[in-house]
Amino acid sequence: MAHIVFEQVTKQYDNGFVAVKDLNLDIGEDEFLVLVGPSGCGKTTSLRMLAGLESISSGNIYIDGKRVNELSPRERDIAMVFQSYALYPHMSVFENMAFSLQLQGTPKPDIQTRVHAAATQLGIEALLDRKPKQLSGGQRQRVAVGRAIVRDPAAFLMDEPLSNLDAKLRVQARAELSKLHKKLSTTFIYVTHDQVEAMTMGSRIAVMNQGILQQVDTPQTLYDQP
Ligand code: ADP
Ligand code: ADP
């Protein structure tokens, strides 16, 4: 669980383009916050700044009250699931899921236990020896989530994690992610350009447009307005 605060966060890229402007956002410890808005509005940039994958031009980001602006991604205890899944193609599913734990120096028996537990939870224990190219899209998506779960991070960031799935799988995967959030009761931040997805998944929805946060509200309040 992590309490996350964006305070007047701005990102201006090297070419001068301002992708995110004066972002203020306070995300609670067990929230499922959906960041929604059209392509190019600054959603991914916001997530990448929080994860430490992109520098901040001005403002501050706090995780549990600690300013993290200068911390490396690994020091932030946050896991990110990408739209492309970003699985390592030459590694098995097990190795993909174990990799970050190995980097952390987790003892081998613990790695075994944690990978198997996460795989069971996601229904992919039969796939642990396969390579990513031997998996369906839905299975790859689960492995990407599994790779995040094994780390037991304080927060999960997800950047359009379902957009490569067909419509039927996507509906199923949404329900599974909602369930997972309840079970882990930790901070989820979920990026999508899909309003239906935002409405069905978020406990709160943050609406972004052209780098500016327009509104933050519950789905009921946001979409029931006259
Ligand atoms: P979204 O995730 O909402 O689609 P992004 O955060 O990826 O939006 O991008 C926001 C804007 O910043 C877009 O106009 C994009 O083209 C621009 N952008 C992203 N990365 C860079 C970069 N490295 N340099 C310059 N502009 C960028
Ligand atoms: P997404 O699928 O999240 O919208 P994009 O396809 O927009 O991502 O961007 C892929 C990569 O290209 C990212 O690393 C982003 O930072 C970079 N990028 C996006 N737009 C620009 C841009 N206008 N100039 C330079 N780099 C960019």
GROMACS .gro file of C-alpha atoms and ligand atoms in nm:
model
  280
    1MET     CA    1   0.000   0.000   0.000
    2ALA     CA    2   0.123   0.344  -0.083
    3HIS     CA    3  -0.011   0.692  -0.039
    4ILE     CA    4   0.093   0.880  -0.352
    5VAL     CA    5   0.091   1.255  -0.399
    6PHE     CA    6   0.165   1.452  -0.714
    7GLU     CA    7   0.230   1.815  -0.621
    8GLN     CA    8   0.236   2.068  -0.904
    9VAL     CA    9   0.414   1.819  -1.128
   10THR     CA   10   0.514   1.940  -1.472
   11LYS     CA   11   0.695   1.756  -1.749
   12GLN     CA   12   0.854   1.948  -2.031
   13TYR     CA   13   1.037   1.724  -2.277
   14ASP     CA   14   1.377   1.821  -2.420
   15ASN     CA   15   1.212   1.946  -2.739
   16GLY     CA   16   1.015   2.201  -2.533
   17PHE     CA   17   0.681   2.020  -2.541
   18VAL     CA   18   0.490   2.035  -2.212
   19ALA     CA   19   0.327   1.691  -2.176
   20VAL     CA   20   0.200   1.734  -1.818
   21LYS     CA   21   0.126   2.068  -1.654
   22ASP     CA   22   0.085   2.140  -1.281
   23LEU     CA   23  -0.053   1.800  -1.192
   24ASN     CA   24  -0.197   1.777  -0.840
   25LEU     CA   25  -0.330   1.437  -0.743
   26ASP     CA   26  -0.361   1.259  -0.409
   27ILE     CA   27  -0.407   0.883  -0.432
   28GLY     CA   28  -0.513   0.681  -0.128
   29GLU     CA   29  -0.352   0.364  -0.003
   30ASP     CA   30  -0.602   0.111  -0.131
   31GLU     CA   31  -0.748   0.307  -0.416
   32PHE     CA   32  -0.809   0.188  -0.771
   33LEU     CA   33  -0.749   0.513  -0.952
   34VAL     CA   34  -0.809   0.523  -1.327
   35LEU     CA   35  -0.637   0.793  -1.527
   36VAL     CA   36  -0.840   0.843  -1.843
   37GLY     CA   37  -0.807   1.072  -2.144
   38PRO     CA   38  -0.737   1.075  -2.517
   39SER     CA   39  -0.415   0.948  -2.667
   40GLY     CA   40  -0.130   1.193  -2.614
   41CYS     CA   41  -0.283   1.374  -2.314
   42GLY     CA   42   0.003   1.286  -2.078
   43LYS     CA   43  -0.114   0.968  -1.901
   44THR     CA   44   0.193   0.756  -1.973
   45THR     CA   45   0.424   1.045  -1.892
   46SER     CA   46   0.256   1.082  -1.552
   47LEU     CA   47   0.297   0.712  -1.472
   48ARG     CA   48   0.658   0.710  -1.588
   49MET     CA   49   0.741   1.006  -1.364
   50LEU     CA   50   0.586   0.824  -1.068
   51ALA     CA   51   0.777   0.506  -1.149
   52GLY     CA   52   1.103   0.700  -1.183
   53LEU     CA   53   1.140   0.618  -1.554
   54GLU     CA   54   1.112   0.984  -1.655
   55SER     CA   55   1.251   1.290  -1.477
   56ILE     CA   56   1.026   1.563  -1.339
   57SER     CA   57   1.073   1.917  -1.474
   58SER     CA   58   0.916   2.083  -1.171
   59GLY     CA   59   0.702   1.991  -0.872
   60ASN     CA   60   0.726   1.695  -0.638
   61ILE     CA   61   0.611   1.337  -0.607
   62TYR     CA   62   0.570   1.185  -0.260
   63ILE     CA   63   0.527   0.820  -0.175
   64ASP     CA   64   0.411   0.770   0.185
   65GLY     CA   65   0.519   1.122   0.265
   66LYS     CA   66   0.870   1.074   0.127
   67ARG     CA   67   0.981   1.291  -0.164
   68VAL     CA   68   1.096   1.053  -0.438
   69ASN     CA   69   1.197   1.294  -0.717
   70GLU     CA   70   1.556   1.176  -0.719
   71LEU     CA   71   1.501   0.810  -0.629
   72SER     CA   72   1.573   0.537  -0.882
   73PRO     CA   73   1.284   0.314  -0.999
   74ARG     CA   74   1.401   0.030  -0.776
   75GLU     CA   75   1.402   0.251  -0.467
   76ARG     CA   76   1.034   0.336  -0.515
   77ASP     CA   77   0.881  -0.009  -0.454
   78ILE     CA   78   0.643   0.026  -0.746
   79ALA     CA   79   0.566  -0.223  -1.022
   80MET     CA   80   0.454  -0.127  -1.370
   81VAL     CA   81   0.265  -0.336  -1.627
   82PHE     CA   82   0.306  -0.211  -1.982
   83GLN     CA   83   0.071  -0.225  -2.278
   84SER     CA   84   0.331  -0.428  -2.469
   85TYR     CA   85   0.387  -0.650  -2.158
   86ALA     CA   86   0.764  -0.613  -2.214
   87LEU     CA   87   0.835  -0.981  -2.139
   88TYR     CA   88   1.189  -1.104  -2.194
   89PRO     CA   89   1.155  -1.324  -2.505
   90HIS     CA   90   1.452  -1.552  -2.433
   91MET     CA   91   1.335  -1.630  -2.077
   92SER     CA   92   1.069  -1.877  -1.966
   93VAL     CA   93   0.759  -1.757  -1.783
   94PHE     CA   94   0.920  -1.866  -1.456
   95GLU     CA   95   1.238  -1.675  -1.535
   96ASN     CA   96   1.040  -1.368  -1.639
   97MET     CA   97   0.857  -1.371  -1.308
   98ALA     CA   98   1.169  -1.449  -1.105
   99PHE     CA   99   1.397  -1.194  -1.264
  100SER     CA  100   1.324  -0.889  -1.049
  101LEU     CA  101   1.346  -1.102  -0.734
  102GLN     CA  102   1.686  -1.229  -0.843
  103LEU     CA  103   1.802  -0.871  -0.895
  104GLN     CA  104   1.688  -0.791  -0.541
  105GLY     CA  105   1.893  -1.083  -0.411
  106THR     CA  106   1.590  -1.281  -0.288
  107PRO     CA  107   1.696  -1.632  -0.175
  108LYS     CA  108   1.621  -1.906  -0.428
  109PRO     CA  109   1.364  -2.100  -0.220
  110ASP     CA  110   1.171  -1.776  -0.159
  111ILE     CA  111   1.173  -1.704  -0.531
  112GLN     CA  112   1.031  -2.051  -0.600
  113THR     CA  113   0.757  -2.003  -0.343
  114ARG     CA  114   0.660  -1.655  -0.456
  115VAL     CA  115   0.659  -1.732  -0.829
  116HIS     CA  116   0.448  -2.044  -0.777
  117ALA     CA  117   0.205  -1.860  -0.550
  118ALA     CA  118   0.159  -1.578  -0.800
  119ALA     CA  119   0.128  -1.823  -1.091
  120THR     CA  120  -0.140  -2.019  -0.904
  121GLN     CA  121  -0.329  -1.703  -0.823
  122LEU     CA  122  -0.334  -1.609  -1.192
  123GLY     CA  123  -0.398  -1.960  -1.325
  124ILE     CA  124  -0.072  -1.980  -1.519
  125GLU     CA  125   0.115  -2.245  -1.317
  126ALA     CA  126   0.102  -2.486  -1.613
  127LEU     CA  127   0.283  -2.231  -1.831
  128LEU     CA  128   0.593  -2.169  -1.621
  129ASP     CA  129   0.828  -2.351  -1.858
  130ARG     CA  130   0.702  -2.184  -2.175
  131LYS     CA  131   0.861  -1.895  -2.359
  132PRO     CA  132   0.649  -1.583  -2.421
  133LYS     CA  133   0.613  -1.666  -2.792
  134GLN     CA  134   0.441  -1.993  -2.694
  135LEU     CA  135   0.166  -1.803  -2.511
  136SER     CA  136  -0.163  -1.651  -2.620
  137GLY     CA  137  -0.222  -1.278  -2.575
  138GLY     CA  138  -0.432  -1.335  -2.265
  139GLN     CA  139  -0.167  -1.560  -2.113
  140ARG     CA  140   0.106  -1.304  -2.182
  141GLN     CA  141  -0.102  -1.041  -2.013
  142ARG     CA  142  -0.130  -1.261  -1.704
  143VAL     CA  143   0.244  -1.319  -1.699
  144ALA     CA  144   0.300  -0.943  -1.712
  145VAL     CA  145   0.070  -0.903  -1.412
  146GLY     CA  146   0.239  -1.199  -1.240
  147ARG     CA  147   0.576  -1.039  -1.282
  148ALA     CA  148   0.446  -0.737  -1.093
  149ILE     CA  149   0.270  -0.938  -0.821
  150VAL     CA  150   0.574  -1.146  -0.719
  151ARG     CA  151   0.750  -0.832  -0.608
  152ASP     CA  152   0.470  -0.751  -0.365
  153PRO     CA  153   0.506  -0.381  -0.449
  154ALA     CA  154   0.350  -0.094  -0.258
  155ALA     CA  155   0.172   0.017  -0.576
  156PHE     CA  156   0.083  -0.123  -0.918
  157LEU     CA  157   0.093   0.102  -1.221
  158MET     CA  158  -0.078  -0.027  -1.534
  159ASP     CA  159  -0.053   0.141  -1.871
  160GLU     CA  160  -0.332   0.021  -2.102
  161PRO     CA  161  -0.259  -0.337  -1.995
  162LEU     CA  162  -0.563  -0.483  -2.171
  163SER     CA  163  -0.560  -0.296  -2.500
  164ASN     CA  164  -0.398  -0.583  -2.690
  165LEU     CA  165  -0.671  -0.828  -2.590
  166ASP     CA  166  -0.985  -0.898  -2.790
  167ALA     CA  167  -1.312  -0.762  -2.655
  168LYS     CA  168  -1.423  -1.081  -2.479
  169LEU     CA  169  -1.091  -1.138  -2.305
  170ARG     CA  170  -1.076  -0.774  -2.208
  171VAL     CA  171  -1.407  -0.793  -2.022
  172GLN     CA  172  -1.284  -1.102  -1.837
  173ALA     CA  173  -0.946  -0.947  -1.758
  174ARG     CA  174  -1.111  -0.632  -1.620
  175ALA     CA  175  -1.309  -0.839  -1.374
  176GLU     CA  176  -0.997  -1.031  -1.275
  177LEU     CA  177  -0.798  -0.716  -1.215
  178SER     CA  178  -1.078  -0.572  -1.001
  179LYS     CA  179  -1.079  -0.893  -0.799
  180LEU     CA  180  -0.703  -0.883  -0.767
  181HIS     CA  181  -0.721  -0.528  -0.638
  182LYS     CA  182  -0.971  -0.631  -0.370
  183LYS     CA  183  -0.757  -0.925  -0.270
  184LEU     CA  184  -0.428  -0.736  -0.251
  185SER     CA  185  -0.597  -0.420  -0.123
  186THR     CA  186  -0.308  -0.213  -0.245
  187THR     CA  187  -0.275   0.096  -0.461
  188PHE     CA  188  -0.363   0.050  -0.828
  189ILE     CA  189  -0.321   0.324  -1.084
  190TYR     CA  190  -0.460   0.229  -1.420
  191VAL     CA  191  -0.422   0.423  -1.743
  192THR     CA  192  -0.670   0.394  -2.027
  193HIS     CA  193  -0.822   0.598  -2.310
  194ASP     CA  194  -1.139   0.386  -2.280
  195GLN     CA  195  -1.420   0.550  -2.082
  196VAL     CA  196  -1.610   0.226  -2.034
  197GLU     CA  197  -1.302   0.068  -1.885
  198ALA     CA  198  -1.254   0.369  -1.659
  199MET     CA  199  -1.612   0.355  -1.539
  200THR     CA  200  -1.621  -0.018  -1.470
  201MET     CA  201  -1.287  -0.039  -1.295
  202GLY     CA  202  -1.208   0.278  -1.107
  203SER     CA  203  -1.300   0.364  -0.751
  204ARG     CA  204  -1.204   0.714  -0.863
  205ILE     CA  205  -1.144   0.850  -1.208
  206ALA     CA  206  -0.897   1.124  -1.300
  207VAL     CA  207  -0.974   1.284  -1.634
  208MET     CA  208  -0.682   1.432  -1.826
  209ASN     CA  209  -0.675   1.640  -2.141
  210GLN     CA  210  -0.378   1.802  -2.314
  211GLY     CA  211  -0.152   1.760  -2.013
  212ILE     CA  212  -0.401   1.907  -1.767
  213LEU     CA  213  -0.603   1.724  -1.503
  214GLN     CA  214  -0.963   1.828  -1.563
  215GLN     CA  215  -1.154   1.650  -1.289
  216VAL     CA  216  -1.120   1.375  -1.028
  217ASP     CA  217  -1.432   1.200  -0.911
  218THR     CA  218  -1.610   0.873  -0.846
  219PRO     CA  219  -1.755   0.704  -1.158
  220GLN     CA  220  -2.110   0.772  -1.034
  221THR     CA  221  -2.058   1.144  -0.992
  222LEU     CA  222  -1.858   1.178  -1.311
  223TYR     CA  223  -2.097   1.008  -1.550
  224ASP     CA  224  -2.434   1.077  -1.387
  225GLN     CA  225  -2.403   1.450  -1.430
  226PRO     CA  226  -2.700   1.603  -1.614
  227ADP     P1  227  -0.070   0.930  -2.337
  227ADP     O1  228  -0.010   0.826  -2.250
  227ADP     O2  229  -0.184   1.003  -2.273
  227ADP     O3  230  -0.104   0.878  -2.474
  227ADP     P2  231   0.197   1.041  -2.336
  227ADP     O4  232   0.225   1.073  -2.194
  227ADP     O5  233   0.257   0.918  -2.394
  227ADP     O6  234   0.040   1.045  -2.359
  227ADP     O7  235   0.243   1.163  -2.425
  227ADP     C1  236   0.201   1.295  -2.397
  227ADP     C2  237   0.254   1.386  -2.504
  227ADP     O8  238   0.394   1.397  -2.489
  227ADP     C3  239   0.229   1.336  -2.646
  227ADP     O9  240   0.197   1.448  -2.725
  227ADP     C4  241   0.362   1.275  -2.687
  227ADP    O10  242   0.381   1.283  -2.825
  227ADP     C5  243   0.459   1.363  -2.611
  227ADP     N1  244   0.584   1.292  -2.579
  227ADP     C6  245   0.596   1.170  -2.519
  227ADP     N2  246   0.724   1.136  -2.503
  227ADP     C7  247   0.796   1.239  -2.555
  227ADP     C8  248   0.935   1.265  -2.569
  227ADP     N3  249   1.027   1.177  -2.527
  227ADP     N4  250   0.970   1.381  -2.625
  227ADP     C9  251   0.877   1.470  -2.668
  227ADP     N5  252   0.745   1.454  -2.657
  227ADP    C10  253   0.705   1.340  -2.601
  228ADP     P1  254   0.205   0.490  -2.590
  228ADP     O1  255   0.179   0.360  -2.661
  228ADP     O2  256   0.218   0.478  -2.442
  228ADP     O3  257   0.112   0.601  -2.630
  228ADP     P2  258   0.396   0.603  -2.771
  228ADP     O4  259   0.383   0.506  -2.883
  228ADP     O5  260   0.328   0.737  -2.777
  228ADP     O6  261   0.353   0.531  -2.634
  228ADP     O7  262   0.549   0.630  -2.740
  228ADP     C1  263   0.643   0.526  -2.737
  228ADP     C2  264   0.777   0.587  -2.694
  228ADP     O8  265   0.811   0.698  -2.778
  228ADP     C3  266   0.778   0.639  -2.552
  228ADP     O9  267   0.899   0.602  -2.489
  228ADP     C4  268   0.765   0.790  -2.565
  228ADP    O10  269   0.834   0.854  -2.459
  228ADP     C5  270   0.831   0.815  -2.698
  228ADP     N1  271   0.766   0.928  -2.767
  228ADP     C6  272   0.634   0.945  -2.787
  228ADP     N2  273   0.609   1.059  -2.850
  228ADP     C7  274   0.729   1.118  -2.875
  228ADP     C8  275   0.771   1.237  -2.937
  228ADP     N3  276   0.682   1.325  -2.987
  228ADP     N4  277   0.903   1.263  -2.943
  228ADP     C9  278   0.990   1.177  -2.892
  228ADP     N5  279   0.958   1.061  -2.830
  228ADP    C10  280   0.829   1.033  -2.822
   0.00000   0.00000   0.00000
